[in-house]
Structure formats: structure tokens, C-alpha cells
Tab-separated table of C-alpha atoms and ligand atoms in Angstrom:
chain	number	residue	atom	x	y	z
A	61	UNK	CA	8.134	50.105	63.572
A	62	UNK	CA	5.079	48.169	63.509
A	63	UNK	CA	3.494	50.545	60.525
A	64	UNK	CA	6.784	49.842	58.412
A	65	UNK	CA	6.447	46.334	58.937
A	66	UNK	CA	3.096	45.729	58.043
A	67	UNK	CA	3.969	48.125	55.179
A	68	UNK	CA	6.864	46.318	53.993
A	69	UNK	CA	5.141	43.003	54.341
A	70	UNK	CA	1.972	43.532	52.461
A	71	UNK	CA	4.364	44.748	49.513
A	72	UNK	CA	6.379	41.847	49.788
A	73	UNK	CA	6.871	39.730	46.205
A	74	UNK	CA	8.750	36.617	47.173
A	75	UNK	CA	9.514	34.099	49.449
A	76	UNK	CA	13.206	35.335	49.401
A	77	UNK	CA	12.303	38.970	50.679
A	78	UNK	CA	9.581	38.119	53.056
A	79	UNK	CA	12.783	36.407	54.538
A	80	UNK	CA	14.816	39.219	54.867
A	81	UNK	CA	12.095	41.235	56.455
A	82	UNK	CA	11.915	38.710	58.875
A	83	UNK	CA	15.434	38.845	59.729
A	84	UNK	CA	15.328	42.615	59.931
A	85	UNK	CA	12.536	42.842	61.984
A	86	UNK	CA	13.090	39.554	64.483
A	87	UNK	CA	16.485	38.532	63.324
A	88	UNK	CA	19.064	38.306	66.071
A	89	UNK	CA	19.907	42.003	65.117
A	90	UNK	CA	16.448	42.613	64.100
A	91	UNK	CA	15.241	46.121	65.059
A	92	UNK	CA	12.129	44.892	67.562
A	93	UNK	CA	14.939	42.331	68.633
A	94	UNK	CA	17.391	45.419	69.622
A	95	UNK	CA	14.089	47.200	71.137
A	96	UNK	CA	13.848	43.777	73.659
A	97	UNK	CA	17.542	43.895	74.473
A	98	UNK	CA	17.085	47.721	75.483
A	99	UNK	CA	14.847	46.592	78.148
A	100	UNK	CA	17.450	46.125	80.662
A	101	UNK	CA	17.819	49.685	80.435
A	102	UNK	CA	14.377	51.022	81.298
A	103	UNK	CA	13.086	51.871	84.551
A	104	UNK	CA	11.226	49.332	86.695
A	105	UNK	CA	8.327	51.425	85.708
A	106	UNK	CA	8.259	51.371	82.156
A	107	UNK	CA	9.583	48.234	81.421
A	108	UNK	CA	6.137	46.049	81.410
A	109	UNK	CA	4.528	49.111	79.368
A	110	UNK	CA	7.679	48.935	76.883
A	111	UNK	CA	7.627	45.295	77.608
A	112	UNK	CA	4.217	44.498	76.487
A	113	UNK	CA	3.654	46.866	73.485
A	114	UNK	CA	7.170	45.096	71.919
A	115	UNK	CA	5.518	41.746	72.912
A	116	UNK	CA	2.490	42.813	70.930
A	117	UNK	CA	4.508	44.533	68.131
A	118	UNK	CA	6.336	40.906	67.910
A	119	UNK	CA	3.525	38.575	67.661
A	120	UNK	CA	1.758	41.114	65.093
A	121	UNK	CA	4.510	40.892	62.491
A	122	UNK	CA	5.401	37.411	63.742
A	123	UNK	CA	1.649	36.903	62.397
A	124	UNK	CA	1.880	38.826	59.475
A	125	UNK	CA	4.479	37.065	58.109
A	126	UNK	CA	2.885	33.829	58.416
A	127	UNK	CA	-0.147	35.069	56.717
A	128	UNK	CA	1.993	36.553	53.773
A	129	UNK	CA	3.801	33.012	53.727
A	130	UNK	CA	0.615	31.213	53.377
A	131	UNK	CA	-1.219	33.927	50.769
A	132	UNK	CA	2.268	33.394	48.870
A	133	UNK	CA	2.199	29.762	48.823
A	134	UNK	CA	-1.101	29.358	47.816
A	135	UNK	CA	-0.776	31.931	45.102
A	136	UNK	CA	1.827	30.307	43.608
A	137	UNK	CA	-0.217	26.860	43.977
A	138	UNK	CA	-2.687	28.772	41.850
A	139	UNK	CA	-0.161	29.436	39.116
A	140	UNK	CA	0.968	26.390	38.804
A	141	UNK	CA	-2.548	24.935	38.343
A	142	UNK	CA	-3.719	27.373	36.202
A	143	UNK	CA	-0.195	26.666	33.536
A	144	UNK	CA	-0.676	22.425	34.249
A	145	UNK	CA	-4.835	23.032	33.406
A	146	UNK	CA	-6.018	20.270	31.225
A	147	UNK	CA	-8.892	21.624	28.456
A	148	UNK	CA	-11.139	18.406	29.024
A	149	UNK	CA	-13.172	20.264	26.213
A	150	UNK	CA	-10.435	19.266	23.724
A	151	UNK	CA	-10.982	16.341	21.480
A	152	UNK	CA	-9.704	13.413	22.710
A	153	UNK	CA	-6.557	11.477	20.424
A	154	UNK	CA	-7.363	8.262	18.019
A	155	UNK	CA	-6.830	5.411	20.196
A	156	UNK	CA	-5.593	2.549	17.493
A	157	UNK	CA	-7.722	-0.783	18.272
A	158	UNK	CA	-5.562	-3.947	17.477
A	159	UNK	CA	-7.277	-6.537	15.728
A	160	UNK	CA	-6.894	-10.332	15.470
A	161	UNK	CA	-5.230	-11.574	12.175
A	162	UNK	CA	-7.437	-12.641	9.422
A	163	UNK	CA	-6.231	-16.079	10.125
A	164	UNK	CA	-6.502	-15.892	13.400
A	165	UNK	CA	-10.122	-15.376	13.127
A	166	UNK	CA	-10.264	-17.950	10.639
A	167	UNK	CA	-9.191	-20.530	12.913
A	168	UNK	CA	-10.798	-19.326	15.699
A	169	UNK	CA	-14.716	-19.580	14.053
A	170	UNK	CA	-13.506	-22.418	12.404
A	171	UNK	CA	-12.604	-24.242	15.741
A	172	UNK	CA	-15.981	-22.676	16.933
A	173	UNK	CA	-17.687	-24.647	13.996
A	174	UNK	CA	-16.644	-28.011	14.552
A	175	UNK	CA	-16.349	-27.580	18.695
A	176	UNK	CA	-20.167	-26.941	18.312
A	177	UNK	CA	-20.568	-30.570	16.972
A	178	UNK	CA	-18.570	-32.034	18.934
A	179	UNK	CA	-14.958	-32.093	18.334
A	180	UNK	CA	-12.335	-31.540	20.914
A	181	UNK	CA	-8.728	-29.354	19.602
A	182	UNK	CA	-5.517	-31.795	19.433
A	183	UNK	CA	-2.125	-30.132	18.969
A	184	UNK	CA	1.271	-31.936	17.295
A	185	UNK	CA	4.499	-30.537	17.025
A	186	UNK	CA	5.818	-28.773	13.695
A	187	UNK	CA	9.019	-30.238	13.993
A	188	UNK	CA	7.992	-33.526	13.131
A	189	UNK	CA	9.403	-37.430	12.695
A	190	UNK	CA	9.495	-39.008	9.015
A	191	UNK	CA	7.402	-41.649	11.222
A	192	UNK	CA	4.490	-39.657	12.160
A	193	UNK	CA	4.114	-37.296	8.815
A	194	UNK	CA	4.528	-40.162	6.664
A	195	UNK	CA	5.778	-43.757	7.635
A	196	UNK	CA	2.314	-44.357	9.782
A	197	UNK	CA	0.299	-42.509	7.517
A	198	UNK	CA	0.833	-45.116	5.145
A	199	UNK	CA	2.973	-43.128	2.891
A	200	UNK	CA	4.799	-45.439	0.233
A	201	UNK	CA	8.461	-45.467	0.692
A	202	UNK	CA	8.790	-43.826	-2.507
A	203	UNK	CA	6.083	-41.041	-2.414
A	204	UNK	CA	6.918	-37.700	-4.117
A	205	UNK	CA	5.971	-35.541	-1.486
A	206	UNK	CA	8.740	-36.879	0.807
A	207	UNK	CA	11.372	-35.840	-1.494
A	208	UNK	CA	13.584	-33.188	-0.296
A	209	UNK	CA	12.212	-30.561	-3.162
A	210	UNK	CA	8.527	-31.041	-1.223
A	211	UNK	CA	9.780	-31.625	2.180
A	212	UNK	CA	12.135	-28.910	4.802
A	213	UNK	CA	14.514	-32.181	6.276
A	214	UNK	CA	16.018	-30.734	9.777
A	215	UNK	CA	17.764	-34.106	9.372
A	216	UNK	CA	17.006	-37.785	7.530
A	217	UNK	CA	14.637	-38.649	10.201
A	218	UNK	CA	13.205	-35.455	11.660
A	219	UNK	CA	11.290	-32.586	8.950
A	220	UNK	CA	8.781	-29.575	9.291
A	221	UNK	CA	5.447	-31.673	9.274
A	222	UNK	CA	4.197	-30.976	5.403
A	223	UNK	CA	0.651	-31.302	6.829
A	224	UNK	CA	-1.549	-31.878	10.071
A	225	UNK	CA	-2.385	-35.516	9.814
A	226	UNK	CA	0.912	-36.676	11.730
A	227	UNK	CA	-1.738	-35.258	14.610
A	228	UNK	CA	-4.106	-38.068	13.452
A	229	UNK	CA	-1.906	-40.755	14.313
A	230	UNK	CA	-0.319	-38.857	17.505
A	231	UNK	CA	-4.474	-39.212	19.005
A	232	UNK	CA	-4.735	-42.498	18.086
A	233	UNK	CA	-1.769	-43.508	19.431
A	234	UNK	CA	-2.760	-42.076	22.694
A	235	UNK	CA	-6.603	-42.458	23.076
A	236	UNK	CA	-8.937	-45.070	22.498
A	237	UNK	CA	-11.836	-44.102	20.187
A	238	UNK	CA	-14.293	-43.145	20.272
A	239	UNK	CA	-12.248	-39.785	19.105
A	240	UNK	CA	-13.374	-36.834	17.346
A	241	UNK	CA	-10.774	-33.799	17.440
A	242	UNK	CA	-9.626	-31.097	14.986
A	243	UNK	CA	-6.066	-30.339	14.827
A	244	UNK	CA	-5.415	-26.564	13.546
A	245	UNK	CA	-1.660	-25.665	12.754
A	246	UNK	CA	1.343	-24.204	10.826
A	247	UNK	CA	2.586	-26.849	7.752
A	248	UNK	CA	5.349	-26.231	5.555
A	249	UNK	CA	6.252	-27.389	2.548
A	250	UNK	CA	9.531	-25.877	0.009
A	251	UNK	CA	7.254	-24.558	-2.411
A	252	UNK	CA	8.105	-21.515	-4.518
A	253	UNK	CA	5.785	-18.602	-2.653
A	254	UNK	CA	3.082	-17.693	-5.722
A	255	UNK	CA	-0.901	-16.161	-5.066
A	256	UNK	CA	-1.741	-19.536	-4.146
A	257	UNK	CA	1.398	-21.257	-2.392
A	258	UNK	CA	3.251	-20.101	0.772
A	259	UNK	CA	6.478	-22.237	2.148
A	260	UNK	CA	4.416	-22.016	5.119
A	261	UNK	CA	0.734	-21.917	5.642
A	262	UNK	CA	-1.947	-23.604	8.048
A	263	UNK	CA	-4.131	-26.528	7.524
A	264	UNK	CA	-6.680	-27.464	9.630
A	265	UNK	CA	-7.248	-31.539	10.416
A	266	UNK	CA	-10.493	-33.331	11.465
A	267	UNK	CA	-10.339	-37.234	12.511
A	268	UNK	CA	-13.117	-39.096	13.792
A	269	UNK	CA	-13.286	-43.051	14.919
A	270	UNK	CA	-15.921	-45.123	16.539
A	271	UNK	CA	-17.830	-48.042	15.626
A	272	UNK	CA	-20.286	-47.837	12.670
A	273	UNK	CA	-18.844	-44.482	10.724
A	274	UNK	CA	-19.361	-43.944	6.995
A	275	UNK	CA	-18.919	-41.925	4.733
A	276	UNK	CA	-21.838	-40.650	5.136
A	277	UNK	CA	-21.018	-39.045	8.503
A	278	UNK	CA	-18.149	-37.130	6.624
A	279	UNK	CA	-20.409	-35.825	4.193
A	280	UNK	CA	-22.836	-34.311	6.670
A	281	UNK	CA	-20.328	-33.065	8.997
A	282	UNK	CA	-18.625	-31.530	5.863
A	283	UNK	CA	-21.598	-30.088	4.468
A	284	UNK	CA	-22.343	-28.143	7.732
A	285	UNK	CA	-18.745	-27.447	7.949
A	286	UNK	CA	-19.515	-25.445	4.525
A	287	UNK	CA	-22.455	-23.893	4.872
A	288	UNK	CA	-21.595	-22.710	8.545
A	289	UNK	CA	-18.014	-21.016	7.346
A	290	UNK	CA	-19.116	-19.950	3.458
A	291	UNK	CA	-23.183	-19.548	3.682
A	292	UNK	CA	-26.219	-21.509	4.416
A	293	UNK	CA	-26.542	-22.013	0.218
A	294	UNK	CA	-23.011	-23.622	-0.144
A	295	UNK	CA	-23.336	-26.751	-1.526
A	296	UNK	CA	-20.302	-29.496	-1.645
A	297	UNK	CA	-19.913	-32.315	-3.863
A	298	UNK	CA	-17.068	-35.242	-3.561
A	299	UNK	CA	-14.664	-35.653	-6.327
A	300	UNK	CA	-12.497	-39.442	-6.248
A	301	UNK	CA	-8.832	-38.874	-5.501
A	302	UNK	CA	-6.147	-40.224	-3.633
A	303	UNK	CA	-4.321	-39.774	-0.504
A	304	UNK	CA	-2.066	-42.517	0.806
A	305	UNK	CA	-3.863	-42.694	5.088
A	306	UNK	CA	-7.134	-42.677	3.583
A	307	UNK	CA	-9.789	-45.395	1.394
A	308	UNK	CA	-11.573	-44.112	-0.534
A	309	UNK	CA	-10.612	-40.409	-1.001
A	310	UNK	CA	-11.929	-37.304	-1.747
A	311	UNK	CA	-11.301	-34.122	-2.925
A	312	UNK	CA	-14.413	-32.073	-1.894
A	313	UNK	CA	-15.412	-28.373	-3.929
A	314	UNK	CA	-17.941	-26.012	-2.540
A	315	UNK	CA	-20.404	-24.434	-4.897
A	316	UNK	CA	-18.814	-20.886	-5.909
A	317	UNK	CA	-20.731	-18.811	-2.769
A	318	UNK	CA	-19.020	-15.819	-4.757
A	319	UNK	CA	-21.192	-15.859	-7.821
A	320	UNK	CA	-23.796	-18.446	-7.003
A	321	UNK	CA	-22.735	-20.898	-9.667
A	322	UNK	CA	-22.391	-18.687	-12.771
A	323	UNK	CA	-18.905	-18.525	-13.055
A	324	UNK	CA	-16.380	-16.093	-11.975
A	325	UNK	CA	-12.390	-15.400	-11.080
A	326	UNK	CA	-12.294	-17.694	-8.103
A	327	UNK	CA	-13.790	-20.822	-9.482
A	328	UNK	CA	-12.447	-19.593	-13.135
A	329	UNK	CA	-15.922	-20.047	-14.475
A	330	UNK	CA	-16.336	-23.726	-13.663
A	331	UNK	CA	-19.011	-22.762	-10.148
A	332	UNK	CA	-17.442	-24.607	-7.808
A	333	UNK	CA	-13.939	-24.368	-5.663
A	334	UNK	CA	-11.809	-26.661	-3.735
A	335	UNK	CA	-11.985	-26.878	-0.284
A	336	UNK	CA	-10.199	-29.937	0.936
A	337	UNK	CA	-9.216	-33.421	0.873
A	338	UNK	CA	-11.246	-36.475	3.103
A	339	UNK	CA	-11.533	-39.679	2.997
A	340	UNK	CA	-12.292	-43.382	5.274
A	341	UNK	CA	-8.902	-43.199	7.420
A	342	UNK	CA	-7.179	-46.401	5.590
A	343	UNK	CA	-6.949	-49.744	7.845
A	344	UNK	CA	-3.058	-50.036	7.522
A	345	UNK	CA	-3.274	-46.279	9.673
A	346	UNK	CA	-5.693	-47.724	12.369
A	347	UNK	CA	-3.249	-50.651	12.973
A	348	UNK	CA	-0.214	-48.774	12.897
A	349	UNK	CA	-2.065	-46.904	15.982
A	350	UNK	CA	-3.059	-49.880	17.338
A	351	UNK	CA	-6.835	-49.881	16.403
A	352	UNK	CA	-8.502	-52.480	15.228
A	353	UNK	CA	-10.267	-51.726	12.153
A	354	UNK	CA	-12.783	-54.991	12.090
A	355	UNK	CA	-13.995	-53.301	14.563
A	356	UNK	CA	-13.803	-49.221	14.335
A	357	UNK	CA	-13.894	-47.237	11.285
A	358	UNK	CA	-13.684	-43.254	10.921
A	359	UNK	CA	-12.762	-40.250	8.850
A	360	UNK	CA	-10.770	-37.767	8.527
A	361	UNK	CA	-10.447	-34.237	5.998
A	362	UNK	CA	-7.582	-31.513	5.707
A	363	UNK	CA	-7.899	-28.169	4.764
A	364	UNK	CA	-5.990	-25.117	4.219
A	365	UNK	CA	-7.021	-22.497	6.006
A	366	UNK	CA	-5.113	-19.705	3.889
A	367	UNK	CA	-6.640	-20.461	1.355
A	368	UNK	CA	-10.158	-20.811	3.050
A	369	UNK	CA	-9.531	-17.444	4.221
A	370	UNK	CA	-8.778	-16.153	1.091
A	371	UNK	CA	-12.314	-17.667	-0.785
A	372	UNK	CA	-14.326	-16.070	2.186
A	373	UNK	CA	-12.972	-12.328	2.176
A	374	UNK	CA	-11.942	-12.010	-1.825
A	375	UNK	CA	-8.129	-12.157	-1.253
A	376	UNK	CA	-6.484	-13.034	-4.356
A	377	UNK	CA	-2.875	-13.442	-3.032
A	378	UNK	CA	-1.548	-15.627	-0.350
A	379	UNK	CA	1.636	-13.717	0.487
A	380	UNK	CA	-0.758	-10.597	1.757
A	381	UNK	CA	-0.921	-12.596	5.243
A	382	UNK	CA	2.536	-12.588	5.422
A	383	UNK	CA	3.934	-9.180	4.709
A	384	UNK	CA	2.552	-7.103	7.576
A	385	UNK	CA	1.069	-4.269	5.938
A	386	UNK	CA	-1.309	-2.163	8.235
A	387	UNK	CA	-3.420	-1.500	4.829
A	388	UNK	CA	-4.430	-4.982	4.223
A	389	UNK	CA	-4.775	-6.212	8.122
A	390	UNK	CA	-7.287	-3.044	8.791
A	391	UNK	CA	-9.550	-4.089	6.643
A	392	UNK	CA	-10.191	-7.520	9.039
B	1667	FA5	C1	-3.100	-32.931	2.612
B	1667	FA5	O1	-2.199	-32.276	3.105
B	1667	FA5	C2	-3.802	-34.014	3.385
B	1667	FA5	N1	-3.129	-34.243	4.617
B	1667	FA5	C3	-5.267	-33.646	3.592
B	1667	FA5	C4	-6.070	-34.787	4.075
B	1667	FA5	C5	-6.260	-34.960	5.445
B	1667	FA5	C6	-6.631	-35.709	3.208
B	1667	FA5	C7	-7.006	-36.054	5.923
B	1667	FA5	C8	-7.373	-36.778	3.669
B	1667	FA5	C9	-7.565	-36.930	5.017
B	1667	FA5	P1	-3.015	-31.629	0.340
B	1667	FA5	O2	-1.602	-31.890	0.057
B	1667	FA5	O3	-3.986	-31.607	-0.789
B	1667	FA5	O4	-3.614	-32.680	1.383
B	1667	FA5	O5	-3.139	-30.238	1.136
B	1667	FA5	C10	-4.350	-29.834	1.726
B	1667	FA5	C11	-4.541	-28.328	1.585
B	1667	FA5	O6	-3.425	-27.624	2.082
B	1667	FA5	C12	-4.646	-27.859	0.144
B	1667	FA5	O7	-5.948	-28.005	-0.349
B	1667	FA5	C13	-4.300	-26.401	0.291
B	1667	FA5	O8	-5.426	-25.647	0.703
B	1667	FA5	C14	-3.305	-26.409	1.413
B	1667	FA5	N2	-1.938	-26.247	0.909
B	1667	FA5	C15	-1.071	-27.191	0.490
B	1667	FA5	N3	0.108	-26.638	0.120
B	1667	FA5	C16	0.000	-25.309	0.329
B	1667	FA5	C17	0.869	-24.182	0.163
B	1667	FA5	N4	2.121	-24.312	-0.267
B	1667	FA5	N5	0.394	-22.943	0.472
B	1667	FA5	C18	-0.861	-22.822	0.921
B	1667	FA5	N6	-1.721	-23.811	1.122
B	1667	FA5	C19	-1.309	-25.052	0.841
């Protein structure tokens, strides 16, 4: 009995049979168990002799099993290791960096720039009050730009801020000078989308006030500005214009850093390119903010960051930072 058992056992293939060996062998029909029951039967005599060799018969198979349950269990551990192996030889997949948007690293070295001399970032809100984008700025009643073919009305008194100087007089409202902040932000105006015009773009505002400012401050902060963002040989030079919060006013060019003044598709041949617009913040917006301007005076300059973005990296159409396309954000 015990030789067929251990035979039987060491053969065994699964789980399921090693079962039914058990059950034929110590089941409650089992042949050792019928061998026990026969005891009663023996003689006094022979019953610890029968007694103990069943006994030992018992815990030998009892054992045996046990070890084939383990050896099967483990084998099959094995297996399934062996089919779930992972080949850390293999070469690994392409894991897809995301990058910041070109704009977004505009703003972010351009905030950088002016935060290293000084300035502190203001935010306004885009939906914006006739008041603040034009009314305090000192925007004539009848000004082109706040006609409704310039200007996104949400209704007669509230619009899409058409640039960042409502921020201006949002500060000065607020804080006493002396101020110095940037405000960078989304604009939008309702013109037709072209390589140079988007309904909605970013412009980034600078405003400082204190006692004693001149012009003369706004052209050296400028001119670092300039050659900080486009190149230590930028130049800038300030070209009269007008703009209704500030006297006088300037547009200001950079010297073309793209072919060092001889001429060339960005600055059409002419060596220099537009950058912004600046100026002496006008006296009618210091007292509309409640600044006195006997006794402060400041600047401020606007700039579109787009388009910024567009002179620095070579990108001759606007609507490229708008469309999404994995080709043309890659290459930031
Ligand atoms: C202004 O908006 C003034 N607030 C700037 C300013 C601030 C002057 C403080 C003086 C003192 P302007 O309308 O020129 O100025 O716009 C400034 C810049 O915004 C432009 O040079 C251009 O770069 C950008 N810009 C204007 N319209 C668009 C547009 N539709 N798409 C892309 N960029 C635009």
C-alpha cells in the first residue's frame, strides 16, 4: 500500500489528482482508512504491531502529499514567473517631454527681465469697464479704438480690455507710489486674424511713478529691456507718436538683431523693428488715480508679446500660436 502510494504520488500531475489520491488513500473509505477500521478485529497481540506500521504508513503518505503539494505549488509559481518575465534588456519606450508654450516662455523671461530691476507683477481682469480701458486713461470720448469695429462690447459699459494699461490705473488707484510693476496679459481687439493680427493676443505693461522720473529712466530701462530679451547689440531709438494716457509718446524700434542693420524680411529692409509704445504717463491719468502730478511723475510702455515672440524665434505668422500643431510647438 505504502509502495503504490508513494508511486502514485510522485507521478502525480495536478492539484486535482493529488486530491483524489488523498481521498483514496485517507479518505473516509480510503484503503489505509479501511486497514484502521479492521483493527477491531485483530488480536490483542497484533493490534499495536498492525497498529503502528498503519500509523507509520499514514503519516508517510500524509507527508508525501504535502511535499507533492508544495513541489506543485512552487512549480507552478515558477511558470508563472517565467511567462510574466520582464526583458529589462529591451529598449525602453519614448517618453514625450511636454514643453512650455513659446509664449509662455516669452512671458516668463520677460517677467524675469524686468523682476531683476525691480518691478513687481500686477494682474487686471480681461473683462474690463469702458472706465478703466479708456475713460481714465484719458481716452477722448470720441476715440476710434472704442468703436465697436475695434472693441468686443459684452455690454455699453463693460468690453474685453483692448490692452493692459486699464492695469495702470487699477495700481494707482490702489497704491501709493512709489510703484513700479509689469502687468502681462491676454488683450483682444475685433481685428481680422492676418500674419501679424490675432483677435486675441498678449501685451505686456510696465508703469513706474515716484518723484523725479524722466524720460530718461524709460529709455534706460527700455534699452536693457532690449538688449536683455533680443541681444546685448540691440540698439533702440524713440520715434514721436501719440497715445491718449501718455505726454510725450513714443513708439520705440529695436535695431534689426536679425541682420544687424542691413536690411532684411522682418524690418523690410529699413534695419530696425517696432517693439512698443511708451511714453510720460499724462497728468489728467495721475489725477484720475488720485496722484498728484506736481509732485510725482512716471512712465509707462506696452508691448505685444506675440509679436515679440515672433521677432526673437523667426516666426512669420501669428496664427501658428494658436492652432495647436505638435510640429510648430516642438520646435520651442
Ligand atoms: C497700446 O495698446 C498701448 N496701450 C501701449 C502703451 C502702453 C503705450 C503704455 C504707452 C504707454 P498699441 O495699440 O500700439 O498700444 O498696441 C501695442 C502692441 O500690441 C502693438 O505694438 C502690437 O505688438 C500689439 N498688438 C496690437 N494689436 C494686436 C493684434 N491684433 N494682434 C497682435 N498684436 C497686437
Amino acid at each position: 500500500l505504502q509502495e503504490n502510494a508513494k508511486e502514485e504520488i510522485t507521478s502525480v500531475d495536478s492539484m486535482e489528482n493529488l486530491e483524489k489520491i488523498r481521498v483514496k488513500y485517507l479518505g473516509k473509505k480510503g484503503e489505509l482508512t479501511e486497514v484502521l477500521r479492521g483493527m477491531g478485529s485483530l488480536s490483542p497481540e497484533e493490534r499495536p504491531k498492525i497498529g503502528k506500521v498503519a500509523n507509520e504508513v499514514r503519516e508517510m503518505v500524509e507527508s508525501l502529499l504535502e511535499e507533492a503539494k508544495k513541489a506543485m505549488k512552487s512549480k507552478a509559481l515558477e511558470q508563472q514567473l517565467e511567462k510574466e518575465a520582464i526583458d529589462i534588456t529591451m529598449p525602453g519606450k519614448d517618453v514625450r517631454l511636454g514643453k512650455k508654450h513659446p509664449l509662455t516662455q516669452s512671458m516668463d523671461e520677460l517677467k524675469n527681465i524686468f523682476i531683476g530691476m525691480g518691478f513687481k507683477v500686477a494682474e487686471g481682469p480681461e473683462v474690463e469697464t469702458v472706465y478703466y480701458n479708456f475713460d481714465a486713461l484719458n481716452a477722448a470720448a470720441n476715440h476710434p479704438s472704442r468703436d465697436m469695429s475695434d472693441t468686443f462690447y459684452i455690454n455699453k459699459d463693460v468690453i474685453l480690455r483692448t490692452q493692459t494699461s486699464p492695469v495702470q490705473v487699477r495700481v494707482m488707484e490702489r497704491v501709493k507710489p512709489p510703484i513700479r510693476i509689469i502687468s502681462p496679459g491676454r488683450c483682444f481687439r475685433n481685428d481680422t486674424p492676418d500674419a501679424t493680427h490675432s483677435p486675441m493676443f498678449h501685451q505686456l505693461e510696465g508703469l513706474v511713478i515716484d518723484k523725479g522720473i524722466t524720460l530718461a529712466d524709460l529709455k534706460g530701462t527700455l534699452e536693457v529691456f532690449a538688449k536683455e530679451f533680443l541681444g546685448s547689440h540691440t540698439e533702440i531709438k524713440f520715434r514721436p507718436h501719440y497715445f491718449p494716457f501718455t505726454e510725450p509718446s513714443a513708439e520705440v524700434d529695436a535695431s534689426c538683431f536679425k541682420c544687424g542693420g542691413d536690411g532684411c524680411s522682418f524690418c523690410k529692409g529699413s534695419g530696425w523693428i517696432e517693439l512698443l509704445g511708451a511714453g510720460m504717463v499724462h497728468p489728467n491719468v495721475l489725477r484720475n488715480c488720485g496722484i498728484d502730478p506736481e509732485i510725482y511723475s512716471g512712465f509707462a510702455f506696452g508691448m505685444g508679446i506675440d509679436r515679440l515672440t515672433m521677432l526673437k524665434y523667426g516666426i512669420d505668422d501669428i496664427r501658428l500660436f494658436f492652432e495647436n500643431d505638435l510640429r510648430f510647438l516642438k520646435q520651442f
